Short mmCIF file of C-alpha atoms (C1' of nucleotides) in Angstrom, two decimals:
data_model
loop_
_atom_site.label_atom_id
_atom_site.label_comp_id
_atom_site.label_asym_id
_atom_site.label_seq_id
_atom_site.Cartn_x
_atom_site.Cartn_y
_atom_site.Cartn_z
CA UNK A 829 14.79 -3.83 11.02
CA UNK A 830 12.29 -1.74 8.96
CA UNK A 831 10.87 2.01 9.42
CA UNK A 832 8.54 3.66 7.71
CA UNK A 833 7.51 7.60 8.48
CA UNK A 834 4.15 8.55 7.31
CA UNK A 835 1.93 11.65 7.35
CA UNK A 836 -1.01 9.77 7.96
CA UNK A 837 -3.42 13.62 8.57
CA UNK A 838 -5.24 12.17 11.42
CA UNK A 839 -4.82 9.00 13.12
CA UNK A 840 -8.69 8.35 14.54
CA UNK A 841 -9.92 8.59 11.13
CA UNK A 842 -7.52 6.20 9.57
CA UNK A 843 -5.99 4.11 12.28
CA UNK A 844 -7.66 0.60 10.08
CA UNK A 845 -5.03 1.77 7.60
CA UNK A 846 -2.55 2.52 9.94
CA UNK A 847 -2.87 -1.03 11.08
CA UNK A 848 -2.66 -2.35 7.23
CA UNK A 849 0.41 -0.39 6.93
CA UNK A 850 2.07 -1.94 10.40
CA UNK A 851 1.02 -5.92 8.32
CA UNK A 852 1.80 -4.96 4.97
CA UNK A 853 5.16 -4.17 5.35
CA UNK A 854 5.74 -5.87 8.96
CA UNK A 855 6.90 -3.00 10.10
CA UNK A 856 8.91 -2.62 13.71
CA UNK A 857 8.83 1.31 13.69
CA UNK A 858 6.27 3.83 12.39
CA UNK A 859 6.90 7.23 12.54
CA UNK A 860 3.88 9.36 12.48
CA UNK A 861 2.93 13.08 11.70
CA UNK A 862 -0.24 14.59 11.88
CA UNK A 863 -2.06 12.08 14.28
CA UNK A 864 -4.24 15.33 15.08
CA UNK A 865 -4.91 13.90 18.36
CA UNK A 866 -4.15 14.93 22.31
CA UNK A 867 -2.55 11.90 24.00
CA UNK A 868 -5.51 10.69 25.61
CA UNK A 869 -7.41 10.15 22.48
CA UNK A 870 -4.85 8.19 20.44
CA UNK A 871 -6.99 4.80 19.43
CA UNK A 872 -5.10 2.41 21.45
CA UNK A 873 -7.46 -0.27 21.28
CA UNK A 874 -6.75 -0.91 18.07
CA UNK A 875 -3.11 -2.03 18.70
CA UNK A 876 -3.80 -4.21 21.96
CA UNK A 877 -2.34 -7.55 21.43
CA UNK A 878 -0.23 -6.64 17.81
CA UNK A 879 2.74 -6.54 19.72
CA UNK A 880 3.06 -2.74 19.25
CA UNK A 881 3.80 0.09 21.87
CA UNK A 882 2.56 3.72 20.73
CA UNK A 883 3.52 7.10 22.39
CA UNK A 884 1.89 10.17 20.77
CA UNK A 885 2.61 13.77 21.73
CA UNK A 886 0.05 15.74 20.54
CA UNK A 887 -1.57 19.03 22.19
CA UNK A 888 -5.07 19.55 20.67
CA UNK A 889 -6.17 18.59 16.96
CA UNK A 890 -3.57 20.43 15.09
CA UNK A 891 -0.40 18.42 14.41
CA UNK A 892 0.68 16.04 16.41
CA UNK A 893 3.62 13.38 16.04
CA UNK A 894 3.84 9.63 17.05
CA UNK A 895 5.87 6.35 16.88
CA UNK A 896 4.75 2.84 17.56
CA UNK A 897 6.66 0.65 18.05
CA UNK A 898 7.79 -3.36 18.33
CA UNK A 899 11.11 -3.13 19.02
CA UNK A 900 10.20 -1.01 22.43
CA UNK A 901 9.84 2.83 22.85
CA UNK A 902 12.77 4.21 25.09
CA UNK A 903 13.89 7.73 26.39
CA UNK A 904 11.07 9.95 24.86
CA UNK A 905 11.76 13.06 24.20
CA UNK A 906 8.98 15.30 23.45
CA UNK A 907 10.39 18.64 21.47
CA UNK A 908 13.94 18.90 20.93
CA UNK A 909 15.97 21.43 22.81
CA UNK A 910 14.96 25.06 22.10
CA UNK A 911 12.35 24.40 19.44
CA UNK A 912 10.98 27.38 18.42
CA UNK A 913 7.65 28.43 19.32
CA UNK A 914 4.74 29.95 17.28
CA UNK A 915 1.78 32.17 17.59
CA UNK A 916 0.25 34.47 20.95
CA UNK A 917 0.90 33.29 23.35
CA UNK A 918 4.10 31.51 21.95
CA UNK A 919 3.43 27.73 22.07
CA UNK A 920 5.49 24.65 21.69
CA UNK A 921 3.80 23.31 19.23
CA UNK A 922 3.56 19.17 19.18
CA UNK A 923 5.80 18.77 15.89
CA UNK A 924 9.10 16.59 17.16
CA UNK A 925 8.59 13.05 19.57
CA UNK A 926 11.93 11.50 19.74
CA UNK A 927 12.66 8.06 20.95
CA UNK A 928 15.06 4.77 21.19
CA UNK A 929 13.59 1.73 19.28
CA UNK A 930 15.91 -1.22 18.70
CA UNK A 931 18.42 0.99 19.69
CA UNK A 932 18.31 3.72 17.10
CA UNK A 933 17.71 7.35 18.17
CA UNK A 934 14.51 8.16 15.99
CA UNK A 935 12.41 11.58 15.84
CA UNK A 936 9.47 12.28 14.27
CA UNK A 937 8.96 15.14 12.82
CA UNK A 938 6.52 17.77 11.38
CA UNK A 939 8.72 20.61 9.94
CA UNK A 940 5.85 23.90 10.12
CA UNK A 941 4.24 24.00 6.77
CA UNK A 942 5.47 28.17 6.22
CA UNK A 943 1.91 29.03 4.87
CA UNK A 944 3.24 31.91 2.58
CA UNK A 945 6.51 33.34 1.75
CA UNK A 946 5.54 36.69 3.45
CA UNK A 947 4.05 34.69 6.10
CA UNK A 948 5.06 34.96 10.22
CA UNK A 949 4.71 31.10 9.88
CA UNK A 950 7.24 30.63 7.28
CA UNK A 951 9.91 32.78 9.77
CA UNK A 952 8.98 30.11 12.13
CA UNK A 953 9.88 27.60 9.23
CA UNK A 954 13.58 28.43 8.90
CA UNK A 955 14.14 29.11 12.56
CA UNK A 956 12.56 25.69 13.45
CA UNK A 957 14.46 24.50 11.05
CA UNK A 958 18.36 25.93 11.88
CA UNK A 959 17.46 25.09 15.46
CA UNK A 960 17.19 21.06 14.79
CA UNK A 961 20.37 21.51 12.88
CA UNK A 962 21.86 22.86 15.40
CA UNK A 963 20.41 20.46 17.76
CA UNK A 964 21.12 17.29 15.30
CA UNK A 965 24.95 18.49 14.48
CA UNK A 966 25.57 18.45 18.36
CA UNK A 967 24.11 15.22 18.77
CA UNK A 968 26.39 13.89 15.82
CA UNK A 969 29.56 15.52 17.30
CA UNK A 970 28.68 14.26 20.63
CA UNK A 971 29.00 10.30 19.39
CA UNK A 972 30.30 9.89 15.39
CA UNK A 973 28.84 6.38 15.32
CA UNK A 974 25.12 7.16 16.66
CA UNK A 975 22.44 5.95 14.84
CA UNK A 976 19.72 8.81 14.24
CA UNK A 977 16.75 8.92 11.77
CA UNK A 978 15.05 12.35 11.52
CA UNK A 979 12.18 11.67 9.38
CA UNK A 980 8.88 13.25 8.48
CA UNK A 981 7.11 15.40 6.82
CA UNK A 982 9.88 17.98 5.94
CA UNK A 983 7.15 20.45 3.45
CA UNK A 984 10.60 20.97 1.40
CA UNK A 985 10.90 19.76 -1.86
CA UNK A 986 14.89 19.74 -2.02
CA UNK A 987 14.93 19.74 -5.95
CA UNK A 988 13.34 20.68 -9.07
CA UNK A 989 13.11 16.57 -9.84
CA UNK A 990 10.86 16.73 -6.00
CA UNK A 991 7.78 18.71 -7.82
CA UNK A 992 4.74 18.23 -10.60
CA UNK A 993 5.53 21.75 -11.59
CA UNK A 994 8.31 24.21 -11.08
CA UNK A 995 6.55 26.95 -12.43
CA UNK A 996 3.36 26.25 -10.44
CA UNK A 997 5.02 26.57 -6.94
CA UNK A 998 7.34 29.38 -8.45
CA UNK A 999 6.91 31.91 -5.14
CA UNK A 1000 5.27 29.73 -2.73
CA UNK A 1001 6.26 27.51 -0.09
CA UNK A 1002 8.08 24.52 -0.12
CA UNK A 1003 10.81 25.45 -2.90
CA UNK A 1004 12.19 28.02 -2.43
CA UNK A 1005 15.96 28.92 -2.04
CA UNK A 1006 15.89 29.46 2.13
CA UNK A 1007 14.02 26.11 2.62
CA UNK A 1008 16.37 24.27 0.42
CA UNK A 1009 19.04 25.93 1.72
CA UNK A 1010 17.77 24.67 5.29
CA UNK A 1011 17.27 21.41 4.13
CA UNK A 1012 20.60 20.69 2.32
CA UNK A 1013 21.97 22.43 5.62
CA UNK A 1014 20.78 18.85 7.20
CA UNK A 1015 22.68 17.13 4.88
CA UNK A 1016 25.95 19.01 5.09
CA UNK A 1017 25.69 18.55 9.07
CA UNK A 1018 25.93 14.52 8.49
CA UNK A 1019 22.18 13.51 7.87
CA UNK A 1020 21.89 11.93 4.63
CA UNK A 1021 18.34 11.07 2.53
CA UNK A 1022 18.68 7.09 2.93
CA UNK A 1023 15.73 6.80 0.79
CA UNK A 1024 16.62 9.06 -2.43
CA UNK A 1025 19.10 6.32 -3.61
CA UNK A 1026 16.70 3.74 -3.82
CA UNK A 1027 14.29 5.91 -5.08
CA UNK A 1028 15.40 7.88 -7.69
CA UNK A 1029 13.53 10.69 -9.54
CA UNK A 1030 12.06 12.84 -11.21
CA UNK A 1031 8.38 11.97 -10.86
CA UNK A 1032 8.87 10.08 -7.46
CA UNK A 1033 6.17 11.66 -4.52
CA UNK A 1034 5.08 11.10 -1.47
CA UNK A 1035 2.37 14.05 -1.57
CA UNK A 1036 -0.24 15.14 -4.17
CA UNK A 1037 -2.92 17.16 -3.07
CA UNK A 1038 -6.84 15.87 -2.65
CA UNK A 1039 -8.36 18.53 -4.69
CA UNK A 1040 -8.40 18.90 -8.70
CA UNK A 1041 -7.68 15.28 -8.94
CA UNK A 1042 -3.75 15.43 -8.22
CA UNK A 1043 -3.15 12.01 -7.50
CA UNK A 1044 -4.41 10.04 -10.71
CA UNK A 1045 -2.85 13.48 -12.56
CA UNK A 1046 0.75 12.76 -10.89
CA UNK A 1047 1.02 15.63 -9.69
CA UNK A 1048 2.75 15.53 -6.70
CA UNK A 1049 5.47 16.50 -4.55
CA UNK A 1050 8.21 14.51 -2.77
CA UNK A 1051 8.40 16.24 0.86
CA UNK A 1052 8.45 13.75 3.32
CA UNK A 1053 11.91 12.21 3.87
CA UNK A 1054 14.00 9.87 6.08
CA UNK A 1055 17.51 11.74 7.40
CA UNK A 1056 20.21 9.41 9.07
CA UNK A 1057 23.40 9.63 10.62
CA UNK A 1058 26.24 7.95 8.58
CA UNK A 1059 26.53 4.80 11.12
CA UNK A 1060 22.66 4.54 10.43
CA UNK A 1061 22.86 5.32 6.66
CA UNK A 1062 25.47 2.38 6.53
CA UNK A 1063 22.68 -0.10 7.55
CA UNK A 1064 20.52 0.91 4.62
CA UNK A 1065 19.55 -1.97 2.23
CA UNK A 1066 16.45 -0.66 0.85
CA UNK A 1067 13.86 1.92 0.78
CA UNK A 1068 10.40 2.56 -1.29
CA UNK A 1069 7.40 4.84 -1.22
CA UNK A 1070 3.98 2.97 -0.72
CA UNK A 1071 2.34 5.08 -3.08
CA UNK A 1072 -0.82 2.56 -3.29
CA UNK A 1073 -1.87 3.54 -0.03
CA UNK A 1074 -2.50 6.76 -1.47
CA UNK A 1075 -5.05 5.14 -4.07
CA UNK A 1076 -9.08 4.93 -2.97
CA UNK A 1077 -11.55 6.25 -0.27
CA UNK A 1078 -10.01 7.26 2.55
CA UNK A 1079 -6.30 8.17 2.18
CA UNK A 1080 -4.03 10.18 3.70
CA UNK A 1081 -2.58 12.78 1.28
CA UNK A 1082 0.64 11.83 1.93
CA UNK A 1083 2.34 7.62 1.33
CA UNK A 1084 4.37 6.08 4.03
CA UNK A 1085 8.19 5.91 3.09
CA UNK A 1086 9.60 3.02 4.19
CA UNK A 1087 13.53 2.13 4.99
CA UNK A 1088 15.19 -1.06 5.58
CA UNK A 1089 18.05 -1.88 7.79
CA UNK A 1090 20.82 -4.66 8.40
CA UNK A 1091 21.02 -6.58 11.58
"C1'" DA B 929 -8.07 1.35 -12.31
"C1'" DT B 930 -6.21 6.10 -8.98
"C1'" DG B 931 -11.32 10.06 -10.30
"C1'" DG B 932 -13.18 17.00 -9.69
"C1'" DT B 933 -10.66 17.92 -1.04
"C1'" DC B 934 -10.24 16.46 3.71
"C1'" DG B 935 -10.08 16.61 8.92
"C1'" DT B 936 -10.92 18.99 12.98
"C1'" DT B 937 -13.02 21.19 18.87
"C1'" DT B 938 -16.71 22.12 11.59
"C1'" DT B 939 -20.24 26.96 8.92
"C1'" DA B 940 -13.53 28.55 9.83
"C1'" DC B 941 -9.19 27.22 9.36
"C1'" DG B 942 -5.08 24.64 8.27
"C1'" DA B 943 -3.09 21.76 4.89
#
DNA sequence: ATGGTCGTTTTACGA
């Protein structure tokens, strides 16, 4: 079985590529985060006949997660217990879709971004944050052998080797001690990074900016991550980063990551 | 080649 998670920032405007993706790699599960689309305007057509099932859960144009599927799309979960909510009124925002394909337990996720350090949104962060651990650890002590894959866009880069420039996101987001410390607190709670082995640093990213010309710079960042339960991390026999898909007119800012599993 | 942002409910905001 392969997976792949990918940011793909909006799915209208780049569903022929998220088709190319699903071929390429003949893929049975996509994991996608910003589809920036309510449920009713996913582009479904575009799928009829592949083979593929789709849910999305997605609220109005901001965020939004998804997973198609060809291995079927079982026991959606939209949110995960007590997911934090953000802004006035409080909202549940449409950042965690959870489902059974080929029986593995898969989320996709889109950790909040945290803005600024001094931010409300980067509060939300780290709460959102120690709540899925909380969450994930239970579901881990509930069944040792279950096969989970929390992946995403995780806006932590969990190492030095994970940026262009240490000094250029010295106080911002995305490295600092508190978001490490949240996402190494994923990995102590049994969720391993199946795809760091296969894919090892420095210099390996799966975001660079579209302004001053980050891509063809390499400057990048390597945020977007697969998590998995040991039973699930035993199946891994592969992984890579499709960093070509980040290469000519219209790309998503971010490259699919893509895992592969034993039968 | 990979080329000086992009996507959305667009002239503001989030990333």
């Amino acid at each position: 079985m392969r997976i792949a998670t990918w940011n793909v920032n909006s799915v209208r405007s780049r569903i022929d590529r998220v088709v190319g993706v699903l071929e390429r790699h003949d893929l049975d599960v996509l994991l996608l985060q910003e589809t920036k689309c309510r449920d009713d305007q996913f582009p479904a057509l575009a799928l009829e006949g592949s083979g593929y099932d789709y849910v999305n859960h997605g609220l109005n144009q901001w965020n939004g997660v998804g997973i198609i599927s060809r291995v079927g799309i079982d026991e959606v979960e939209r949110g995960f217990p007590g997911m934090p909510t953000y802004g006035d009124p409080a909202v549940a925002e449409a950042r965690a879709l959870g489902a059974t394909c080929g029986g593995v337990r898969v989320w996709s996720l889109y950790i909040p971004n945290g803005r600024e350090l001094e931010h409300d949104h980067y509060r939300y962060k780290l709460d959102w944050l120690a709540q899925l651990r909380s969450v994930a650890a239970g579901w881990l002590a509930d069944d040792p052998k279950a096969q989970i894959v929390l992946a995403g866009d995780w806006n932590i880069a969990p190492t030095d080797d994970d940026v262009w420039s240490v000094e250029y996101y010295a106080g911002r987001t995305h490295t600092s001690a508190p978001e490490r410390s949240a996402f190494n607190g994923m990995v102590d709670a049994g969720f391993a990074d199946v795809v760091r082995p296969h894919t090892p640093g420095p210099g390996v990213y799966t975001y660079w900016d579209y302004t001053q010309l980050a891509f063809p710079k390499k400057r990048g960042m390597r945020i977007d991550f697969v998590l998995g339960t040991p039973a699930l991390a035993a199946r891994v026999t592969g992984a890579s980063i499709d960093r070509e898909e980040r290469k000519g007119k219209g790309a998503s800012d971010h490259a699919p990551v893509i895992v592969d599993l034993s039968d």
